[in-house]
Tab-separated table of C-alpha atoms and ligand atoms in Angstrom:
chain	number	residue	atom	x	y	z
A	1	UNK	CA	87.074	178.114	-13.862
A	2	UNK	CA	88.940	181.274	-14.104
A	3	UNK	CA	91.933	181.835	-11.853
A	4	UNK	CA	92.505	185.141	-10.063
A	5	UNK	CA	95.069	184.350	-7.944
A	6	UNK	CA	97.979	181.884	-7.903
A	7	UNK	CA	100.293	181.143	-5.283
A	8	UNK	CA	103.704	179.175	-5.592
A	9	UNK	CA	106.711	178.778	-3.199
A	10	UNK	CA	109.052	182.326	-4.020
A	11	UNK	CA	111.224	181.406	-7.074
A	12	UNK	CA	114.886	181.563	-8.080
A	13	UNK	CA	116.528	183.317	-11.343
A	14	UNK	CA	118.450	180.486	-12.672
A	15	UNK	CA	120.584	183.184	-14.740
A	16	UNK	CA	120.576	186.574	-13.974
A	17	UNK	CA	123.074	189.565	-14.894
A	18	UNK	CA	123.665	192.261	-12.262
A	19	UNK	CA	127.019	194.041	-13.623
A	20	UNK	CA	129.093	195.596	-10.921
A	21	UNK	CA	129.456	199.263	-9.728
A	22	UNK	CA	126.415	201.882	-10.441
A	23	UNK	CA	124.690	199.459	-12.338
A	24	UNK	CA	124.643	197.070	-10.324
A	25	UNK	CA	123.290	199.348	-7.533
A	26	UNK	CA	120.389	200.087	-10.126
A	27	UNK	CA	119.339	196.506	-11.295
A	28	UNK	CA	120.017	194.519	-7.922
A	29	UNK	CA	116.603	195.739	-6.108
A	30	UNK	CA	114.889	195.012	-9.191
A	31	UNK	CA	114.924	191.361	-8.474
A	32	UNK	CA	114.970	191.469	-4.707
A	33	UNK	CA	111.608	193.097	-5.183
A	34	UNK	CA	110.442	190.343	-7.499
A	35	UNK	CA	110.842	188.045	-4.520
A	36	UNK	CA	113.383	185.988	-5.449
A	37	UNK	CA	115.254	183.740	-2.967
A	38	UNK	CA	118.240	183.884	-5.174
A	39	UNK	CA	119.603	183.544	-8.586
A	40	UNK	CA	122.585	182.723	-10.070
A	41	UNK	CA	124.511	185.135	-11.036
A	42	UNK	CA	126.713	185.627	-14.288
A	43	UNK	CA	130.695	186.474	-14.407
A	44	UNK	CA	130.305	188.005	-17.752
A	45	UNK	CA	131.846	191.489	-16.086
A	46	UNK	CA	134.244	193.308	-18.023
A	47	UNK	CA	138.219	192.415	-18.163
A	48	UNK	CA	140.050	191.387	-16.271
A	49	UNK	CA	137.069	190.693	-13.647
A	50	UNK	CA	135.353	188.036	-14.645
A	51	UNK	CA	134.799	185.610	-12.549
A	52	UNK	CA	137.609	182.936	-13.789
A	53	UNK	CA	139.613	182.924	-10.318
A	54	UNK	CA	138.615	181.885	-6.505
A	55	UNK	CA	139.544	185.566	-6.077
A	56	UNK	CA	137.693	187.442	-8.643
A	57	UNK	CA	134.532	185.613	-7.488
A	58	UNK	CA	134.604	185.944	-4.404
A	59	UNK	CA	135.566	189.811	-4.843
A	60	UNK	CA	132.435	190.080	-7.139
A	61	UNK	CA	130.582	188.200	-4.623
A	62	UNK	CA	131.384	190.825	-2.133
A	63	UNK	CA	130.412	193.715	-4.072
A	64	UNK	CA	126.938	192.107	-4.519
A	65	UNK	CA	126.185	191.081	-0.804
A	66	UNK	CA	126.908	194.400	0.522
A	67	UNK	CA	124.073	195.996	-1.100
A	68	UNK	CA	121.927	193.184	-0.389
A	69	UNK	CA	119.876	194.566	2.840
A	70	UNK	CA	120.693	192.756	6.401
A	71	UNK	CA	116.782	191.696	6.340
A	72	UNK	CA	116.716	189.699	3.037
A	73	UNK	CA	117.783	186.205	2.892
A	74	UNK	CA	118.998	186.830	-1.353
A	75	UNK	CA	121.427	184.011	-2.036
A	76	UNK	CA	123.675	185.229	-5.010
A	77	UNK	CA	125.051	181.452	-6.420
A	78	UNK	CA	128.315	182.388	-8.047
A	79	UNK	CA	129.603	181.303	-11.449
A	80	UNK	CA	133.192	180.417	-12.244
A	81	UNK	CA	133.893	181.737	-15.695
A	82	UNK	CA	135.758	179.413	-18.082
A	83	UNK	CA	138.389	180.385	-19.909
A	84	UNK	CA	140.957	178.338	-22.180
A	85	UNK	CA	143.487	178.464	-19.085
A	86	UNK	CA	140.846	176.932	-16.636
A	87	UNK	CA	142.642	173.939	-14.636
A	88	UNK	CA	140.211	170.908	-12.928
A	89	UNK	CA	141.925	172.075	-9.628
A	90	UNK	CA	140.660	175.929	-9.602
A	91	UNK	CA	137.415	174.790	-10.472
A	92	UNK	CA	137.085	171.915	-7.713
A	93	UNK	CA	138.419	174.055	-5.380
A	94	UNK	CA	136.083	177.094	-5.651
A	95	UNK	CA	133.135	174.476	-5.919
A	96	UNK	CA	134.662	172.927	-2.599
A	97	UNK	CA	135.584	175.784	-1.098
A	98	UNK	CA	131.543	177.227	-1.460
A	99	UNK	CA	132.593	179.927	-3.895
A	100	UNK	CA	130.403	178.648	-7.037
A	101	UNK	CA	127.943	176.682	-7.497
A	102	UNK	CA	128.699	175.825	-11.335
A	103	UNK	CA	130.871	176.745	-14.272
A	104	UNK	CA	129.574	178.856	-17.368
A	105	UNK	CA	130.982	178.423	-20.482
A	106	UNK	CA	131.271	180.779	-22.975
A	107	UNK	CA	132.641	180.382	-26.371
A	108	UNK	CA	134.857	182.640	-28.367
A	109	UNK	CA	136.544	182.023	-32.190
A	110	UNK	CA	139.668	182.065	-32.826
A	111	UNK	CA	139.912	185.643	-33.231
A	112	UNK	CA	138.632	186.501	-29.877
A	113	UNK	CA	135.161	187.255	-30.741
A	114	UNK	CA	132.697	185.902	-28.076
A	115	UNK	CA	128.937	184.864	-29.033
A	116	UNK	CA	127.864	187.501	-26.679
A	117	UNK	CA	128.503	190.782	-24.045
A	118	UNK	CA	131.608	189.912	-22.182
A	119	UNK	CA	132.170	186.272	-23.709
A	120	UNK	CA	135.238	186.873	-25.546
A	121	UNK	CA	137.759	186.398	-22.868
A	122	UNK	CA	135.777	182.529	-23.115
A	123	UNK	CA	136.744	178.878	-24.702
A	124	UNK	CA	138.046	178.535	-27.753
A	125	UNK	CA	139.400	175.423	-27.764
A	126	UNK	CA	136.492	173.288	-26.327
A	127	UNK	CA	138.339	169.785	-26.408
A	128	UNK	CA	141.166	171.480	-24.437
A	129	UNK	CA	138.806	171.495	-21.607
A	130	UNK	CA	138.052	167.908	-21.308
A	131	UNK	CA	139.783	167.396	-18.520
A	132	UNK	CA	137.883	169.989	-16.708
A	133	UNK	CA	134.697	168.845	-17.858
A	134	UNK	CA	136.012	165.127	-16.346
A	135	UNK	CA	136.555	166.449	-13.119
A	136	UNK	CA	133.090	168.023	-12.870
A	137	UNK	CA	131.664	165.087	-14.413
A	138	UNK	CA	133.586	163.216	-11.107
A	139	UNK	CA	132.698	166.044	-8.743
A	140	UNK	CA	129.060	166.863	-9.816
A	141	UNK	CA	129.482	170.118	-10.857
A	142	UNK	CA	127.154	171.446	-13.075
A	143	UNK	CA	128.190	173.018	-17.006
A	144	UNK	CA	126.210	175.711	-17.633
A	145	UNK	CA	126.468	175.973	-21.248
A	146	UNK	CA	125.905	179.401	-23.632
A	147	UNK	CA	125.837	176.904	-26.709
A	148	UNK	CA	125.855	178.865	-29.516
A	149	UNK	CA	128.327	178.625	-32.361
A	150	UNK	CA	130.702	181.563	-32.681
A	151	UNK	CA	132.464	181.352	-36.312
A	152	UNK	CA	131.456	183.983	-38.383
A	153	UNK	CA	130.084	181.865	-41.083
A	154	UNK	CA	127.421	180.053	-39.245
A	155	UNK	CA	124.299	181.554	-39.812
A	156	UNK	CA	122.998	184.167	-37.074
A	157	UNK	CA	120.113	181.976	-36.415
A	158	UNK	CA	121.262	178.496	-36.610
A	159	UNK	CA	123.880	179.324	-33.962
A	160	UNK	CA	122.108	177.634	-31.170
A	161	UNK	CA	121.538	174.399	-33.547
A	162	UNK	CA	124.890	173.851	-34.697
A	163	UNK	CA	126.600	174.033	-31.269
A	164	UNK	CA	124.177	171.704	-30.016
A	165	UNK	CA	125.306	168.951	-33.065
A	166	UNK	CA	128.998	169.985	-33.008
A	167	UNK	CA	130.052	170.844	-29.431
A	168	UNK	CA	127.141	169.467	-26.822
A	169	UNK	CA	126.091	166.196	-28.274
A	170	UNK	CA	130.238	165.113	-28.506
A	171	UNK	CA	130.418	166.489	-24.746
A	172	UNK	CA	127.805	164.453	-23.790
A	173	UNK	CA	128.708	161.408	-24.994
A	174	UNK	CA	132.170	161.831	-23.524
A	175	UNK	CA	130.663	162.295	-20.052
A	176	UNK	CA	127.078	160.904	-19.728
A	177	UNK	CA	126.954	162.009	-16.250
A	178	UNK	CA	127.792	165.509	-16.541
A	179	UNK	CA	124.874	168.003	-15.598
A	180	UNK	CA	124.212	170.317	-18.550
A	181	UNK	CA	122.320	173.160	-18.492
A	182	UNK	CA	121.294	174.778	-21.662
A	183	UNK	CA	120.963	177.906	-21.104
A	184	UNK	CA	118.302	180.309	-22.585
A	185	UNK	CA	116.668	177.607	-24.801
A	186	UNK	CA	115.309	179.438	-28.157
A	187	UNK	CA	115.615	176.416	-30.906
A	188	UNK	CA	112.772	174.313	-31.384
A	189	UNK	CA	115.284	171.501	-32.129
A	190	UNK	CA	117.298	172.311	-29.187
A	191	UNK	CA	114.404	172.121	-27.032
A	192	UNK	CA	113.188	168.582	-28.497
A	193	UNK	CA	116.751	167.408	-27.601
A	194	UNK	CA	116.632	168.400	-23.831
A	195	UNK	CA	113.217	167.129	-23.420
A	196	UNK	CA	114.091	163.670	-24.894
A	197	UNK	CA	117.856	162.753	-24.173
A	198	UNK	CA	119.106	160.297	-21.928
A	199	UNK	CA	121.657	162.611	-20.247
A	200	UNK	CA	121.600	164.750	-16.930
A	201	UNK	CA	120.299	167.906	-19.137
A	202	UNK	CA	117.930	170.599	-18.475
A	203	UNK	CA	117.436	174.052	-19.796
A	204	UNK	CA	116.871	177.552	-18.670
A	205	UNK	CA	114.116	179.950	-20.575
A	206	UNK	CA	113.709	183.268	-20.374
A	207	UNK	CA	110.516	185.464	-20.234
A	208	UNK	CA	111.186	187.202	-23.485
A	209	UNK	CA	112.326	184.503	-25.588
A	210	UNK	CA	108.457	182.867	-24.431
A	211	UNK	CA	106.946	185.934	-25.455
A	212	UNK	CA	108.275	187.482	-29.351
A	213	UNK	CA	109.829	185.847	-32.200
A	214	UNK	CA	112.702	187.090	-34.331
A	215	UNK	CA	109.996	190.066	-36.342
A	216	UNK	CA	110.502	191.576	-33.063
A	217	UNK	CA	114.125	192.796	-33.674
A	218	UNK	CA	112.377	193.885	-36.783
A	219	UNK	CA	109.123	195.192	-36.452
A	220	UNK	CA	108.790	199.063	-38.105
A	221	UNK	CA	112.299	199.121	-38.218
A	222	UNK	CA	114.942	197.865	-36.625
A	223	UNK	CA	114.432	197.281	-32.662
A	224	UNK	CA	117.590	197.170	-30.800
A	225	UNK	CA	115.323	197.004	-27.724
A	226	UNK	CA	114.588	193.318	-28.727
A	227	UNK	CA	118.142	192.271	-29.699
A	228	UNK	CA	119.398	190.051	-27.313
A	229	UNK	CA	121.844	186.528	-27.331
A	230	UNK	CA	120.659	183.982	-28.462
A	231	UNK	CA	118.695	185.646	-31.077
A	232	UNK	CA	115.198	185.216	-31.185
A	233	UNK	CA	114.042	182.362	-33.399
A	234	UNK	CA	110.894	181.485	-35.645
A	235	UNK	CA	107.671	181.235	-34.498
A	236	UNK	CA	107.583	177.921	-34.826
A	237	UNK	CA	110.719	177.593	-32.238
A	238	UNK	CA	109.166	179.464	-29.975
A	239	UNK	CA	105.993	177.704	-29.739
A	240	UNK	CA	108.115	174.562	-29.674
A	241	UNK	CA	109.846	175.650	-26.131
A	242	UNK	CA	106.957	177.034	-25.112
A	243	UNK	CA	105.423	174.182	-25.476
A	244	UNK	CA	107.888	172.262	-22.849
A	245	UNK	CA	107.774	175.022	-20.424
A	246	UNK	CA	103.725	175.545	-19.795
A	247	UNK	CA	103.137	171.896	-20.832
A	248	UNK	CA	105.128	171.607	-17.366
A	249	UNK	CA	108.296	169.622	-18.178
A	250	UNK	CA	110.261	169.333	-15.663
A	251	UNK	CA	113.795	169.810	-17.427
A	252	UNK	CA	112.488	173.365	-18.242
A	253	UNK	CA	113.009	176.184	-15.507
A	254	UNK	CA	113.267	180.238	-15.587
A	255	UNK	CA	116.138	181.593	-16.296
A	256	UNK	CA	115.214	185.375	-16.782
A	257	UNK	CA	118.859	186.488	-18.505
A	258	UNK	CA	117.821	189.909	-17.381
A	259	UNK	CA	121.219	191.556	-18.976
A	260	UNK	CA	120.993	195.350	-18.787
A	261	UNK	CA	122.464	197.655	-20.704
A	262	UNK	CA	122.483	201.540	-20.419
A	263	UNK	CA	120.533	203.346	-23.214
A	264	UNK	CA	123.334	204.758	-25.116
A	265	UNK	CA	125.044	200.815	-25.716
A	266	UNK	CA	121.577	199.844	-26.530
A	267	UNK	CA	120.807	202.228	-29.206
A	268	UNK	CA	123.937	202.299	-31.224
A	269	UNK	CA	123.309	202.161	-34.682
A	270	UNK	CA	126.245	200.120	-35.392
A	271	UNK	CA	127.212	197.744	-32.324
A	272	UNK	CA	124.513	197.623	-30.435
A	273	UNK	CA	124.653	196.008	-27.020
A	274	UNK	CA	123.111	192.563	-26.896
A	275	UNK	CA	120.828	191.994	-24.126
A	276	UNK	CA	116.860	192.357	-22.608
A	277	UNK	CA	116.135	193.511	-18.844
A	278	UNK	CA	113.463	191.774	-17.783
A	279	UNK	CA	114.351	191.904	-14.152
A	280	UNK	CA	111.808	194.316	-12.756
A	281	UNK	CA	108.670	192.426	-13.980
A	282	UNK	CA	109.868	188.837	-14.866
A	283	UNK	CA	107.483	187.216	-12.795
A	284	UNK	CA	104.548	188.805	-14.006
A	285	UNK	CA	105.684	188.098	-17.483
A	286	UNK	CA	106.444	184.226	-17.290
A	287	UNK	CA	102.707	184.319	-15.326
A	288	UNK	CA	101.195	185.712	-18.375
A	289	UNK	CA	102.677	182.756	-20.706
A	290	UNK	CA	101.314	179.883	-18.589
A	291	UNK	CA	98.043	181.825	-18.389
A	292	UNK	CA	97.843	182.232	-22.373
A	293	UNK	CA	98.315	178.764	-22.318
A	294	UNK	CA	95.554	177.825	-19.525
A	295	UNK	CA	98.715	176.391	-18.006
A	296	UNK	CA	98.983	177.918	-14.516
A	297	UNK	CA	99.475	174.613	-12.524
A	298	UNK	CA	102.610	174.220	-13.728
A	299	UNK	CA	103.746	177.855	-13.290
A	300	UNK	CA	104.725	176.732	-9.853
A	301	UNK	CA	107.754	173.860	-10.578
A	302	UNK	CA	108.973	176.510	-13.293
A	303	UNK	CA	109.608	179.491	-11.040
A	304	UNK	CA	110.268	178.071	-7.794
A	305	UNK	CA	110.895	174.292	-8.200
A	306	UNK	CA	112.628	172.350	-11.331
A	307	UNK	CA	116.328	171.043	-10.943
A	308	UNK	CA	117.158	173.842	-7.896
A	309	UNK	CA	119.529	171.133	-6.301
A	310	UNK	CA	121.601	171.680	-8.894
A	311	UNK	CA	122.417	175.064	-7.301
A	312	UNK	CA	122.344	173.419	-4.015
A	313	UNK	CA	119.117	175.344	-3.361
A	314	UNK	CA	115.736	174.241	-1.623
A	315	UNK	CA	112.354	174.747	-2.620
A	316	UNK	CA	111.083	177.915	-0.368
A	317	UNK	CA	108.933	177.460	2.327
A	318	UNK	CA	107.642	181.215	1.839
A	319	UNK	CA	105.233	181.428	-0.525
A	320	UNK	CA	104.648	184.448	-3.242
A	321	UNK	CA	101.229	185.865	-4.425
A	322	UNK	CA	100.520	186.798	-7.595
A	323	UNK	CA	97.247	188.095	-8.850
A	324	UNK	CA	95.100	188.628	-11.890
A	325	UNK	CA	94.524	192.472	-12.318
A	326	UNK	CA	91.275	193.659	-13.851
A	327	UNK	CA	91.817	197.015	-13.957
A	328	UNK	CA	94.969	197.341	-15.778
A	329	UNK	CA	96.665	198.751	-12.889
A	330	UNK	CA	100.242	197.044	-13.970
A	331	UNK	CA	102.094	198.775	-16.954
A	332	UNK	CA	105.548	197.735	-17.022
A	333	UNK	CA	107.626	201.012	-16.355
A	334	UNK	CA	109.657	202.253	-19.393
A	335	UNK	CA	113.035	202.505	-17.352
A	336	UNK	CA	115.063	201.920	-14.675
A	337	UNK	CA	117.787	204.548	-13.971
A	338	UNK	CA	119.105	204.438	-17.877
A	339	UNK	CA	118.137	200.771	-18.570
A	340	UNK	CA	115.002	200.214	-20.530
A	341	UNK	CA	112.894	197.759	-19.134
A	342	UNK	CA	111.759	195.235	-21.846
A	343	UNK	CA	108.095	195.421	-22.515
A	344	UNK	CA	108.340	198.685	-20.869
A	345	UNK	CA	104.824	200.871	-21.291
A	346	UNK	CA	102.848	197.490	-21.904
A	347	UNK	CA	100.372	196.428	-19.684
A	348	UNK	CA	100.286	192.797	-18.065
A	349	UNK	CA	97.177	191.193	-16.174
A	350	UNK	CA	99.287	189.643	-13.611
A	351	UNK	CA	100.969	191.420	-10.663
A	352	UNK	CA	102.831	190.041	-8.050
A	353	UNK	CA	101.452	191.336	-4.807
A	354	UNK	CA	103.054	189.295	-2.229
B	1	DOR	O1	121.709	189.006	-24.710
B	1	DOR	C1	122.605	188.771	-24.124
B	1	DOR	N1	123.293	189.459	-23.263
B	1	DOR	N2	122.703	187.192	-23.567
B	1	DOR	C2	124.103	186.998	-23.017
B	1	DOR	O2	124.202	185.643	-23.317
B	1	DOR	C3	124.751	187.910	-22.203
B	1	DOR	C4	124.001	189.079	-21.833
B	1	DOR	C5	124.694	189.968	-21.546
B	1	DOR	O3	125.219	189.418	-20.797
B	1	DOR	O4	124.507	191.348	-21.488
B	2	ZN	ZN1	123.447	185.485	-19.771
């Protein structure tokens, strides 16, 4: 029987970029309108403000919370931005004081180039941070990892698998109890690993990586709107990741990696910014994916339940309702402010109504 309505607990975005200043004011309401109970906020804001000290994380949290309406219960869960200078004491102190719920690993190469926006100040020497990971394992502090090799000679489409084998597996062997989230997973081999590994490992998955493969970046000419990190992969990888997600594997959860850039930065011929903005319609996009796979029964756990305790969040007692729209009345708007929305102008057959 065709289901026309899905009611699930209000959801939680496990990976979100909100930026600062005017951009923050523009994009925050999008996630609030999507009825999220909160989100894991990435700290890769412009240098020197990235959330790599308690003071910086508190300042950023204050900027965000000052824009949350008083009648909203939206809970921004901050993250620590790991650097080569990170000490175990700082990570532990910020966690104990409730400043952040996890530490985010961005890697940079020896030339100081990172794998994505704002990651050039990240970790160059992973082994050098092992004392930090030991403390995190001991204290139960989750590590949220952007696992992509950043060396120039690694093929763009192999960055995730190279980092899995070279960085993550040795890390997990050294710290088998460390809680790790493999962020925005795209490679089918990495998804196999997450599904089967005898470790405390989970993965977030974006809506856009579930919906498109790498052709989308080149379709009818270069299309920077579909460029993000990690770059979308071959179709067989997308289908493998999607199989775990819509098959109801509890190690996979929704994390949009919604990453707004204004039009100017996205449409540069040289040095187009990496990032895809899905915040205004993320629930509708995920729901469409589950529906296409005849898997709506697994939507609620993926959006609203799986491994929320890692972020010290509980499954919400409040429900949200998503309805099938038979009247073609949910077209994703093209833009919010100066930011293009992923799939803008496209129709989705589901709409978050309450
Ligand atoms: O495409 C991306 N954009 N991937 C990331 O990991 C970061 C993000 C951003 O901050 O723009
Ligand atoms: Zn991100």
